[in-house]
Coordinates of C-alpha atoms and ligand atoms in Angstrom, one line a residue:
M1 CA -0.1 1.1 -8.9
C2 CA -2.6 0.4 -11.6
G3 CA -5.0 -2.4 -11.3
I4 CA -5.9 -5.0 -13.8
V5 CA -8.9 -7.4 -14.1
G6 CA -10.0 -10.0 -16.6
Y7 CA -13.1 -12.3 -16.8
I8 CA -14.1 -15.2 -19.1
G9 CA -17.3 -17.1 -18.3
N10 CA -21.0 -16.8 -18.9
K11 CA -22.0 -13.9 -16.8
D12 CA -22.1 -10.2 -17.8
A13 CA -18.3 -9.5 -18.2
K14 CA -18.5 -5.8 -18.3
E15 CA -20.3 -5.5 -15.0
I16 CA -17.8 -7.9 -13.3
L17 CA -14.9 -6.0 -14.7
L18 CA -16.3 -2.6 -13.6
T19 CA -17.1 -3.9 -10.1
G20 CA -13.6 -5.4 -10.0
L21 CA -12.0 -2.1 -11.0
E22 CA -14.0 -0.3 -8.4
R23 CA -12.4 -2.6 -5.8
L24 CA -8.9 -1.8 -7.3
E25 CA -9.4 1.9 -7.6
Y26 CA -7.1 2.3 -4.6
R27 CA -4.3 1.3 -6.9
G28 CA -4.7 4.3 -9.2
Y29 CA -7.6 6.4 -10.3
D30 CA -6.7 8.9 -13.1
S31 CA -8.2 7.0 -16.0
A32 CA -9.7 3.6 -16.6
G33 CA -10.9 1.3 -19.4
I34 CA -12.4 -2.1 -20.3
Y35 CA -12.4 -4.2 -23.5
V36 CA -15.1 -6.8 -23.8
M37 CA -16.0 -9.4 -26.3
D38 CA -19.7 -9.9 -27.1
K39 CA -21.3 -13.2 -27.9
E40 CA -20.8 -12.6 -31.7
G41 CA -17.1 -12.3 -31.1
Q42 CA -17.1 -8.5 -31.6
G43 CA -14.8 -6.4 -29.4
H44 CA -15.9 -3.2 -27.6
L45 CA -13.4 -0.7 -26.1
F46 CA -14.5 1.8 -23.5
K47 CA -12.0 4.3 -21.9
E48 CA -12.4 7.4 -19.8
K49 CA -10.3 9.9 -18.0
G50 CA -10.9 10.0 -14.2
R51 CA -12.6 7.6 -11.9
I52 CA -14.4 4.3 -12.6
A53 CA -17.7 6.1 -12.1
A54 CA -16.9 8.1 -15.2
L55 CA -16.1 5.0 -17.1
R56 CA -19.3 3.4 -16.0
D57 CA -21.3 6.3 -17.5
K58 CA -19.5 5.7 -20.8
V59 CA -20.0 1.9 -21.1
D60 CA -22.8 0.8 -23.4
V61 CA -25.1 -1.2 -21.2
S62 CA -26.6 -3.0 -24.2
V63 CA -23.4 -4.9 -25.0
D64 CA -23.9 -8.5 -24.1
S65 CA -20.3 -9.6 -23.1
T66 CA -18.9 -12.7 -21.5
A67 CA -15.2 -12.0 -21.7
G68 CA -13.0 -9.0 -21.2
I69 CA -10.1 -7.2 -19.5
G70 CA -9.9 -3.9 -17.6
H71 CA -7.5 -1.4 -16.1
T72 CA -7.5 1.4 -13.6
R73 CA -4.4 3.7 -14.1
W74 CA -1.9 5.6 -12.0
A75 CA 0.0 7.6 -14.7
T76 CA 3.7 7.0 -15.0
H77 CA 4.4 7.6 -18.7
G78 CA 2.0 10.2 -20.2
V79 CA -0.6 12.4 -18.6
P80 CA -4.0 11.1 -17.5
S81 CA -6.1 11.1 -20.7
V82 CA -8.3 8.9 -22.7
I83 CA -5.5 8.2 -25.2
N84 CA -3.1 7.1 -22.5
A85 CA -5.8 5.1 -20.6
H86 CA -5.6 1.3 -21.0
P87 CA -6.5 -1.0 -22.7
H88 CA -4.1 -0.4 -25.6
Q89 CA -4.5 -1.9 -29.0
S90 CA -2.4 -3.0 -32.0
S91 CA -2.7 -1.0 -35.2
S92 CA -5.3 -3.5 -36.6
S93 CA -7.1 -3.6 -33.3
R94 CA -6.7 -7.4 -33.4
F95 CA -4.8 -7.4 -30.0
T96 CA -5.8 -5.6 -26.9
L97 CA -3.7 -5.4 -23.7
V98 CA -3.7 -4.0 -20.2
H99 CA -0.5 -3.5 -18.1
N100 CA 0.5 -2.7 -14.6
G101 CA 4.1 -1.8 -14.1
V102 CA 6.8 0.1 -16.0
I103 CA 8.6 -1.1 -19.2
E104 CA 12.1 0.3 -18.8
N105 CA 13.3 -0.5 -22.4
Y106 CA 10.2 0.7 -24.3
H107 CA 12.3 3.2 -26.4
E108 CA 14.7 0.4 -27.4
V109 CA 11.8 -2.0 -28.2
K110 CA 10.2 0.8 -30.3
D111 CA 13.4 1.5 -32.2
A112 CA 14.2 -2.1 -32.8
F113 CA 10.8 -3.4 -34.0
L114 CA 8.2 -0.7 -34.3
E115 CA 9.6 2.0 -36.5
D116 CA 6.7 1.5 -39.0
S117 CA 4.0 1.1 -36.3
Q118 CA 1.7 4.0 -35.5
L119 CA 1.7 4.3 -31.7
K120 CA -1.0 6.6 -30.4
S121 CA -0.2 7.1 -26.7
D122 CA 2.7 8.4 -24.6
T123 CA 2.7 5.2 -22.5
D124 CA 5.4 2.6 -22.1
T125 CA 2.7 0.0 -22.4
E126 CA 1.6 0.5 -26.0
V127 CA 4.8 -1.0 -27.4
I128 CA 4.0 -4.4 -25.8
V129 CA 0.8 -4.9 -27.8
H130 CA 2.4 -3.7 -31.0
L131 CA 5.3 -6.1 -30.4
V132 CA 3.0 -9.1 -30.0
A133 CA 1.3 -8.1 -33.3
W134 CA 4.7 -7.7 -34.9
Y135 CA 5.7 -11.2 -34.0
V136 CA 2.4 -12.6 -35.2
E137 CA 2.5 -10.7 -38.5
E138 CA 6.2 -10.7 -39.3
E139 CA 7.3 -14.1 -37.9
E140 CA 4.0 -15.8 -38.2
L141 CA 4.0 -17.0 -34.7
T142 CA 1.0 -18.2 -32.8
T143 CA -0.4 -15.6 -30.4
L144 CA 0.9 -17.6 -27.4
D145 CA 4.4 -17.8 -28.9
A146 CA 4.3 -14.1 -29.9
F147 CA 3.2 -13.1 -26.4
R148 CA 6.0 -15.2 -24.8
K149 CA 8.6 -13.9 -27.2
A150 CA 7.5 -10.3 -26.6
I151 CA 7.8 -10.5 -22.9
V152 CA 11.2 -12.2 -23.0
G153 CA 12.4 -8.9 -24.6
L154 CA 10.9 -6.6 -22.0
K155 CA 12.8 -5.1 -19.1
G156 CA 11.0 -3.8 -16.1
S157 CA 7.9 -4.7 -14.2
Y158 CA 4.6 -5.9 -15.6
A159 CA 1.4 -7.7 -15.0
L160 CA -0.3 -8.2 -18.4
A161 CA -3.6 -9.4 -19.8
L162 CA -4.0 -9.8 -23.5
I163 CA -7.0 -10.6 -25.8
D164 CA -6.7 -11.7 -29.4
N165 CA -9.9 -11.0 -31.4
E166 CA -9.3 -14.1 -33.4
E167 CA -9.4 -16.2 -30.2
P168 CA -12.4 -14.6 -28.3
D169 CA -12.5 -17.5 -25.9
V170 CA -9.0 -17.0 -24.5
I171 CA -7.2 -14.5 -22.3
Y172 CA -3.4 -14.6 -22.0
A173 CA -1.6 -13.3 -18.9
A174 CA 1.9 -12.9 -17.6
K175 CA 3.9 -11.1 -14.9
N176 CA 7.2 -9.9 -13.7
K177 CA 7.5 -8.2 -10.3
S178 CA 4.0 -6.8 -10.4
P179 CA 1.3 -9.0 -8.7
L180 CA -1.2 -11.0 -10.7
L181 CA -3.7 -13.6 -9.4
L182 CA -5.8 -16.1 -11.4
G183 CA -9.2 -16.8 -9.9
T184 CA -11.0 -20.0 -10.7
G185 CA -14.7 -21.0 -10.6
E186 CA -17.3 -23.2 -12.1
G187 CA -17.5 -22.3 -15.8
F188 CA -15.5 -19.1 -15.5
N189 CA -12.0 -17.9 -14.7
V190 CA -10.7 -14.4 -13.7
I191 CA -7.6 -12.3 -13.5
C192 CA -6.9 -9.6 -10.9
S193 CA -4.1 -7.6 -9.3
D194 CA -5.6 -8.3 -5.9
A195 CA -8.1 -10.9 -4.7
M196 CA -10.3 -8.1 -3.4
A197 CA -11.3 -7.3 -6.9
M198 CA -12.9 -10.7 -7.6
I199 CA -13.8 -12.0 -4.1
K200 CA -17.5 -11.6 -5.0
E201 CA -16.9 -14.2 -7.8
T202 CA -14.5 -16.6 -6.2
D203 CA -12.3 -17.2 -3.2
Q204 CA -10.1 -19.7 -5.1
F205 CA -6.9 -18.1 -6.5
I206 CA -3.7 -19.3 -8.1
E207 CA -0.6 -17.1 -7.9
L208 CA 1.1 -16.4 -11.1
M209 CA 4.9 -16.2 -10.6
D210 CA 7.5 -14.2 -12.4
G211 CA 8.5 -15.8 -15.7
E212 CA 5.2 -17.6 -16.2
V213 CA 2.5 -17.3 -18.8
A214 CA -1.2 -18.2 -18.2
V215 CA -3.8 -19.1 -20.8
L216 CA -7.3 -18.8 -19.5
T217 CA -10.5 -20.1 -21.1
R218 CA -13.9 -20.5 -19.4
N219 CA -13.1 -24.0 -18.2
S220 CA -9.3 -24.1 -17.9
I221 CA -6.2 -22.3 -16.7
T222 CA -2.9 -23.5 -18.2
L223 CA 0.4 -22.3 -16.7
E224 CA 3.7 -22.4 -18.5
N225 CA 7.2 -21.1 -18.0
L226 CA 8.9 -19.1 -20.7
A227 CA 10.3 -22.2 -22.3
G228 CA 6.7 -23.4 -22.8
E229 CA 6.9 -26.2 -20.2
E230 CA 3.6 -26.7 -18.3
I231 CA 3.5 -26.0 -14.6
S232 CA 0.9 -27.2 -12.1
R233 CA -0.1 -25.2 -9.1
D234 CA -3.1 -25.7 -6.7
P235 CA -5.4 -22.8 -5.9
Y236 CA -5.4 -21.3 -2.3
T237 CA -8.4 -20.0 -0.5
A238 CA -8.3 -16.2 -0.1
E239 CA -9.4 -15.3 3.4
L240 CA -11.2 -12.2 2.7
D241 CA -14.6 -11.3 3.9
A242 CA -16.5 -9.4 1.2
T243 CA -18.3 -7.3 4.0
D244 CA -14.9 -6.0 5.1
L245 CA -14.7 -4.2 1.8
E246 CA -17.9 -2.2 2.4
K247 CA -18.0 1.3 3.8
G248 CA -21.3 0.6 5.6
M249 CA -22.7 3.8 7.2
Y250 CA -19.4 5.6 6.9
P251 CA -18.9 8.5 4.4
F252 CA -15.3 7.5 3.8
Y253 CA -13.2 4.4 4.4
M254 CA -10.6 6.5 6.3
L255 CA -13.1 7.2 9.1
K256 CA -14.2 3.6 9.3
E257 CA -10.5 2.5 9.4
I258 CA -9.7 5.1 12.2
D259 CA -12.7 3.7 14.2
E260 CA -11.6 0.1 13.7
Q261 CA -8.2 0.6 15.5
P262 CA -9.2 -0.5 19.0
A263 CA -10.7 -3.7 17.6
V264 CA -7.6 -4.3 15.4
I265 CA -5.3 -4.0 18.5
R266 CA -7.4 -6.4 20.4
R267 CA -7.4 -8.8 17.5
I268 CA -3.6 -8.6 17.3
I269 CA -3.2 -9.4 21.0
Q270 CA -5.4 -12.5 20.4
K271 CA -3.6 -13.6 17.3
Y272 CA -0.2 -13.5 19.0
Q273 CA -1.3 -15.3 22.2
D274 CA -0.6 -19.0 22.7
E275 CA -2.9 -21.5 24.4
N276 CA -1.7 -20.2 27.8
E277 CA -2.6 -16.7 26.8
K278 CA 1.0 -15.7 26.7
L279 CA 2.4 -13.6 23.8
H280 CA 4.4 -15.7 21.4
L281 CA 6.0 -15.7 18.0
N282 CA 6.6 -18.7 15.7
S283 CA 9.8 -20.4 16.9
E284 CA 11.7 -19.8 13.6
V285 CA 10.9 -16.1 13.7
L286 CA 11.9 -15.9 17.3
D287 CA 15.3 -17.7 16.6
V288 CA 16.1 -15.5 13.6
I289 CA 15.5 -12.3 15.7
T290 CA 17.3 -13.4 18.8
E291 CA 20.3 -14.6 16.8
C292 CA 20.9 -11.4 14.8
D293 CA 23.3 -8.7 16.0
R294 CA 21.4 -5.8 14.4
I295 CA 18.1 -5.1 12.8
Y296 CA 17.7 -3.1 9.7
I297 CA 14.1 -1.9 9.2
V298 CA 13.4 -1.0 5.6
A299 CA 10.1 0.7 4.7
A300 CA 8.4 3.6 2.9
G301 CA 6.0 6.3 4.0
T302 CA 3.8 5.6 7.0
S303 CA 5.4 2.1 7.3
N304 CA 8.7 3.8 7.7
H305 CA 7.3 6.0 10.4
A306 CA 6.0 2.9 12.2
G307 CA 9.6 1.6 11.9
W308 CA 10.9 4.5 13.9
I309 CA 8.6 3.7 16.7
G310 CA 9.6 0.0 16.3
K311 CA 13.3 1.0 16.8
Q312 CA 12.4 2.5 20.1
L313 CA 10.5 -0.6 21.2
I314 CA 13.1 -3.1 20.0
E315 CA 16.0 -1.2 21.5
K316 CA 14.3 -0.5 24.8
I317 CA 12.6 -3.8 25.3
A318 CA 14.7 -6.4 23.3
H319 CA 18.0 -4.6 23.5
I320 CA 18.9 -5.2 19.8
P321 CA 20.5 -2.3 18.0
T322 CA 18.1 -1.2 15.2
E323 CA 18.4 1.1 12.2
V324 CA 15.5 2.4 10.2
H325 CA 15.9 3.2 6.5
V326 CA 13.9 4.7 3.7
A327 CA 13.5 1.8 1.2
S328 CA 14.0 3.9 -2.0
E329 CA 17.4 5.1 -0.6
F330 CA 18.7 2.0 1.1
G331 CA 19.1 -0.3 -1.9
Y332 CA 21.3 2.2 -3.8
N333 CA 23.3 3.6 -0.8
M334 CA 23.8 0.8 1.7
P335 CA 25.6 1.5 4.9
I336 CA 28.3 -0.8 6.3
L337 CA 26.3 -3.8 7.5
S338 CA 26.9 -5.7 10.7
D339 CA 28.1 -9.3 10.7
N340 CA 24.8 -10.9 11.2
P341 CA 22.0 -8.6 10.2
L342 CA 18.3 -9.2 10.0
F343 CA 16.3 -7.2 7.5
V344 CA 12.8 -6.3 8.6
F345 CA 10.4 -5.1 5.8
I346 CA 7.4 -3.3 7.1
S347 CA 4.6 -2.9 4.5
Q348 CA 0.9 -2.7 4.7
S349 CA 0.4 -3.9 1.2
G350 CA 3.5 -6.1 0.9
E351 CA 3.8 -4.9 -2.7
T352 CA 5.9 -1.7 -2.4
A353 CA 8.5 -1.8 -5.2
D354 CA 11.0 0.4 -3.3
S355 CA 11.0 -2.2 -0.5
R356 CA 11.1 -5.1 -2.8
Q357 CA 14.2 -4.0 -4.6
V358 CA 16.0 -4.0 -1.3
L359 CA 14.7 -7.4 -0.4
V360 CA 15.9 -8.8 -3.7
K361 CA 19.4 -7.3 -3.1
V362 CA 19.7 -8.5 0.5
K363 CA 18.5 -12.0 -0.5
E364 CA 21.3 -12.1 -3.1
M365 CA 23.7 -11.1 -0.4
G366 CA 22.6 -14.1 1.6
Y367 CA 21.0 -12.2 4.5
K368 CA 17.9 -13.2 6.4
S369 CA 14.6 -11.3 6.1
L370 CA 11.3 -10.9 7.8
T371 CA 8.2 -9.1 6.4
I372 CA 5.6 -7.4 8.6
T373 CA 2.6 -7.0 6.4
N374 CA -1.2 -6.8 6.3
V375 CA -1.5 -9.0 3.2
A376 CA -0.8 -12.7 3.4
G377 CA 0.6 -14.0 0.2
S378 CA 1.8 -10.6 -0.9
T379 CA 5.1 -10.3 -2.8
L380 CA 7.2 -9.2 0.2
S381 CA 5.7 -11.9 2.3
R382 CA 6.3 -14.6 -0.3
E383 CA 9.9 -13.5 -1.0
A384 CA 11.1 -12.9 2.6
D385 CA 12.2 -15.8 4.8
H386 CA 9.5 -15.1 7.4
T387 CA 6.3 -13.1 7.8
L388 CA 4.4 -11.6 10.7
L389 CA 0.9 -10.6 9.8
L390 CA -0.9 -7.4 10.9
H391 CA -4.4 -8.8 11.0
A392 CA -5.8 -5.3 10.4
G393 CA -8.3 -6.3 7.8
P394 CA -8.3 -4.6 4.4
E395 CA -7.1 -1.0 4.5
I396 CA -8.8 0.8 1.5
A397 CA -8.3 4.5 2.2
V398 CA -5.1 5.7 0.6
A399 CA -4.1 7.4 3.8
S400 CA -2.9 4.6 6.1
T401 CA -4.3 4.6 9.7
K402 CA -5.1 1.3 11.1
A403 CA -2.1 -0.3 9.4
Y404 CA 0.2 2.1 11.2
T405 CA -1.1 1.3 14.7
A406 CA -1.2 -2.4 13.8
Q407 CA 2.5 -2.2 12.8
I408 CA 3.4 -0.6 16.1
A409 CA 1.3 -3.2 18.0
V410 CA 3.1 -6.1 16.2
L411 CA 6.5 -4.5 16.7
A412 CA 5.7 -4.1 20.4
I413 CA 4.8 -7.8 20.7
L414 CA 7.9 -8.8 18.8
S415 CA 10.0 -6.7 21.2
E416 CA 8.3 -8.1 24.2
V417 CA 8.7 -11.8 23.2
V418 CA 12.3 -11.4 22.0
G419 CA 13.2 -9.4 25.1
K420 CA 11.8 -12.2 27.3
A421 CA 13.6 -14.8 25.3
K422 CA 16.9 -12.9 25.8
G423 CA 16.3 -12.7 29.5
F424 CA 15.3 -9.0 29.8
T425 CA 12.4 -8.4 32.1
H426 CA 10.4 -5.4 33.1
E427 CA 7.6 -4.5 35.4
S428 CA 4.7 -3.9 33.0
D429 CA 2.6 -6.5 31.2
M430 CA 2.4 -6.0 27.4
I431 CA -0.9 -7.6 26.9
Q432 CA -2.5 -5.4 29.5
D433 CA -0.7 -2.3 28.2
L434 CA -1.9 -2.9 24.7
G435 CA -5.4 -3.4 26.0
I436 CA -5.2 -0.1 27.8
A437 CA -4.0 1.5 24.6
A438 CA -6.9 0.0 22.7
N439 CA -9.3 1.5 25.3
A440 CA -7.6 4.9 25.1
I441 CA -8.0 4.9 21.3
Q442 CA -11.6 4.0 21.8
S443 CA -12.2 7.0 24.1
I444 CA -10.6 9.3 21.5
V445 CA -12.6 8.1 18.6
D446 CA -15.8 8.3 20.7
N447 CA -15.2 12.0 21.1
K448 CA -14.5 13.1 17.6
E449 CA -16.6 16.3 17.6
H450 CA -14.0 18.1 19.7
I451 CA -11.3 17.3 17.2
E452 CA -13.5 18.3 14.3
Q453 CA -14.0 21.7 15.9
L454 CA -10.2 22.0 16.4
A455 CA -9.7 21.1 12.7
S456 CA -12.1 24.0 11.7
E457 CA -10.4 26.4 14.1
Y458 CA -6.8 25.7 13.2
L459 CA -6.7 24.2 9.8
S460 CA -9.6 25.6 7.7
I461 CA -7.7 28.2 5.7
S462 CA -4.0 27.6 6.5
R463 CA -1.7 26.7 3.6
N464 CA 1.0 25.3 5.9
A465 CA 1.3 23.8 9.4
F466 CA 3.8 22.2 11.7
Y467 CA 3.7 19.2 14.1
I468 CA 6.6 19.3 16.6
G469 CA 7.7 16.9 19.3
R470 CA 10.8 15.2 20.7
S471 CA 11.8 11.6 21.0
M472 CA 8.7 9.3 20.3
D473 CA 6.6 12.5 19.8
Y474 CA 8.9 13.6 17.0
Y475 CA 8.4 10.3 15.1
V476 CA 4.6 10.6 15.5
S477 CA 4.9 14.2 14.3
Q478 CA 6.3 13.0 11.1
E479 CA 3.4 10.6 10.6
A480 CA 0.9 13.3 11.6
A481 CA 2.4 15.7 9.0
L482 CA 2.3 13.1 6.3
K483 CA -1.4 12.4 7.0
L484 CA -2.3 16.1 6.9
K485 CA -0.4 16.9 3.7
E486 CA -1.5 13.8 1.7
I487 CA -5.2 14.2 2.1
S488 CA -5.7 17.9 2.9
Y489 CA -2.8 19.3 0.7
V490 CA -1.8 21.6 3.6
Q491 CA 2.0 21.7 3.4
T492 CA 3.0 20.3 6.8
E493 CA 6.3 19.5 8.4
G494 CA 6.8 17.1 11.2
F495 CA 9.8 18.6 13.1
A496 CA 12.1 17.8 16.0
A497 CA 10.9 20.5 18.4
G498 CA 14.5 21.5 19.3
E499 CA 15.6 21.8 15.7
L500 CA 13.1 24.5 14.7
K501 CA 15.3 27.3 16.0
H502 CA 18.1 26.2 13.8
G503 CA 16.5 27.7 10.7
T504 CA 13.0 26.5 10.1
I505 CA 11.4 28.8 12.6
A506 CA 11.9 31.5 9.9
L507 CA 8.8 30.0 8.3
I508 CA 6.5 30.8 11.2
E509 CA 4.2 33.7 10.4
E510 CA 1.1 35.2 12.1
G511 CA -1.4 32.4 12.4
T512 CA 0.8 29.4 11.3
P513 CA -0.7 26.4 13.0
V514 CA 2.0 24.6 15.2
I515 CA 0.8 21.5 17.0
A516 CA 3.0 20.1 19.8
I517 CA 2.8 16.5 20.8
V518 CA 3.7 16.0 24.4
T519 CA 3.8 12.4 25.8
V520 CA 7.4 11.9 26.8
E521 CA 8.0 13.2 30.3
S522 CA 11.7 13.8 30.1
V523 CA 11.3 16.2 27.2
A524 CA 7.8 17.6 27.8
G525 CA 9.1 20.9 29.2
H526 CA 11.5 21.4 26.4
T527 CA 8.9 20.8 23.8
R528 CA 6.5 23.3 25.5
G529 CA 9.4 25.8 25.5
N530 CA 9.9 25.3 21.8
L531 CA 6.2 25.8 21.2
Q532 CA 6.3 29.1 23.1
E533 CA 9.1 30.2 20.8
T534 CA 6.8 29.8 17.8
Q535 CA 3.9 31.4 19.7
A536 CA 6.1 34.5 20.4
R537 CA 6.5 34.8 16.6
G538 CA 2.7 34.6 15.8
A539 CA 2.0 30.9 15.6
H540 CA -1.4 29.6 16.3
T541 CA -0.4 26.9 18.8
M542 CA -2.1 23.7 19.9
V543 CA -0.9 21.2 22.5
M544 CA -1.8 17.5 22.5
A545 CA -0.6 16.1 25.8
M546 CA -0.8 12.8 27.6
E547 CA -2.7 12.8 30.9
G548 CA -0.3 13.6 33.7
L549 CA 1.8 15.8 31.4
D550 CA -1.2 18.1 30.5
R551 CA -1.6 21.7 31.6
P552 CA -4.6 23.9 31.8
G553 CA -5.5 25.2 28.4
D554 CA -4.1 22.2 26.5
Q555 CA -6.4 21.6 23.5
I556 CA -6.2 17.8 23.5
V557 CA -5.5 15.5 26.4
I558 CA -5.0 11.9 25.6
P559 CA -5.5 9.1 28.2
R560 CA -2.4 7.9 30.0
V561 CA -0.8 4.7 28.6
N562 CA 2.6 3.0 28.9
P563 CA 4.9 5.7 27.5
L564 CA 6.5 3.1 25.2
L565 CA 3.1 2.8 23.5
S566 CA 2.2 6.4 23.5
A567 CA 2.5 6.6 19.7
L568 CA -0.5 4.2 19.4
V569 CA -2.7 6.8 21.1
S570 CA -1.2 10.2 20.2
V571 CA -1.4 9.5 16.5
I572 CA -5.2 9.1 16.6
P573 CA -6.1 12.8 17.1
T574 CA -3.7 13.6 14.3
Q575 CA -5.5 11.2 12.0
L576 CA -8.8 12.8 12.8
L577 CA -7.5 16.3 12.3
A578 CA -6.3 15.3 8.9
Y579 CA -9.6 13.6 8.1
Y580 CA -11.7 16.6 9.1
C581 CA -9.4 19.1 7.5
S582 CA -9.7 17.2 4.2
L583 CA -13.4 16.8 4.6
H584 CA -14.0 20.5 5.3
R585 CA -12.0 21.4 2.2
G586 CA -14.2 19.2 0.1
N587 CA -11.4 16.8 -0.9
D588 CA -11.9 13.2 -1.8
V589 CA -10.6 11.9 1.5
D590 CA -10.1 8.3 0.4
K591 CA -8.5 9.1 -2.9
P592 CA -6.3 12.1 -2.6
R593 CA -4.9 13.6 -5.8
N594 CA -1.8 12.2 -7.4
L595 CA -1.6 9.2 -5.1
A596 CA -2.3 5.4 -5.1
K597 CA -2.4 3.0 -2.3
S598 CA -0.1 0.3 -3.5
V599 CA 3.1 1.8 -4.9
T600 CA 4.4 -0.9 -7.2
V601 CA 6.8 1.2 -9.2
E602 CA 10.2 2.5 -8.1
Ligands
M6R701 O1 2.1 -0.7 1.5 P1 3.2 0.0 2.2 O2 3.0 0.1 3.7 O3 4.6 -0.6 1.9 O4 3.2 1.4 1.6 C1 4.2 2.4 1.9 C2 3.7 3.8 1.6 O5 3.4 4.0 0.3 C3 2.5 4.1 2.5 O6 2.7 3.8 3.8 C4 2.0 5.5 2.3 O7 3.0 6.4 2.8 C5 0.7 5.7 3.1 N1 -0.4 5.2 2.3 C6 0.4 7.1 3.5 O8 -0.7 7.2 4.2

């Protein structure tokens, strides 16, 4: 949540910052700003409410700048507005700062140090820049010492970049919990929340760690700990293809990412095959899973929904008892744990603060952890004992699609390899089954027009809707409902089909769309019965059934796949329904209101 960038070099800083912010817009998009230093050492501040495009219109193109910092905001403290937009400045405007994270003790800092300072915004951030100024002015510290001293007194999460007008050739940076990378190149250096932002400039990045401060000039990066001791760290090469970040011919990233799913599944199969073309996991990961007596999956949102499918796969194929928990709840309300648990964190971004707080706690308790993520080098990946990568390529639309199917595919492979290692065998061949699922997804995305029509017919004016299902179909219903509500703003519930009649069926009115997912043979009849009950009360019903379980009149028939993998395929029409519903309503599909892709605050 919130993205920050910084640049110091010889090129046009404002353009590099604006392009970087466009790449980070997925982290928040309610206001944005940049502060740039021109060649005469004059600072220029530009801030605007809304998207980066609005900020671009406001930036004075004639400013010739070679250093600066920028920010795109997802509001936590204070409404989206120009005043609350970053960068924030000290009273004299000597210091300018951007921040990603939440300062928990900002009231205390204000009361202790800043009673005489005129703070302009409602943000938690503004106290930091005033505090740096206070230490410089009152204690006559250097800017570096003041910055260090200020952050020692902060509680919460932060990634920070600071400019002092009196040192126009320096940018200071620091972090705690929120991610921050330093990019390096010939005659320039950069700062960014995510390598994506600066991949056009460099692929060489240094990770800044919690409790470290960085000092960047055009030609150097110095790292220190909070005691002022120098640290050396080599850069790594970010394996990001700049073309993966383009929309190409697609109107929205979400549609591109939906279409990429067959290729992603095929890539995952390849990445998890050994030289004999057998599925395999790194031996340390395999050992840690086979040795545990219970798996605790901890995740948020869509990743949590993938976790529920993972539970089915792990229990049915690898025979390990598995629990699934919502990350924001688990850390503060832990169940009784088994003797030898393994914690599995599922996270597209690898940065979700709710999941990270659990990881920090279970590490303190001495338990083992595995992160399943799309982002190598992300916080959850670095901090867990082991990582399995999704290999889905960057997912940019806020609504997660290909990451969900990638998570399920990786969990299926994990279950298969662990099951085999534990001596459980079954008839089917996972590589083949995943390949069949990839083909099935392909055939659905190749026939989108039908789903677009259904979206118009069922969802064009409704204010609410239901997805229902049982067993695996219930878990997919929850994901389907999340997708529809987050981008189309139709209030949607994903419900266990049998549970409706215990109260919620009271919400069914004439025309309420109710969509049943039917891929599990043992409960198909029951789900259809429950759908009938809603139809009898006026619902506008739709059935999405797997071939073999379909009946005449069903609106969507999905190709037959191994029932254990049905979620991979049944979710696709629901992603498309959500996409078209949002599109037809004129929403910004990729950047729905109030949301951000990477949720780095608790
Ligand atoms: O990056 P993560 O997978 O940890 O993110 C967790 C959720 O915020 C995320 O899955 C969210 O629910 C989706 N973007 C919704 O489509």
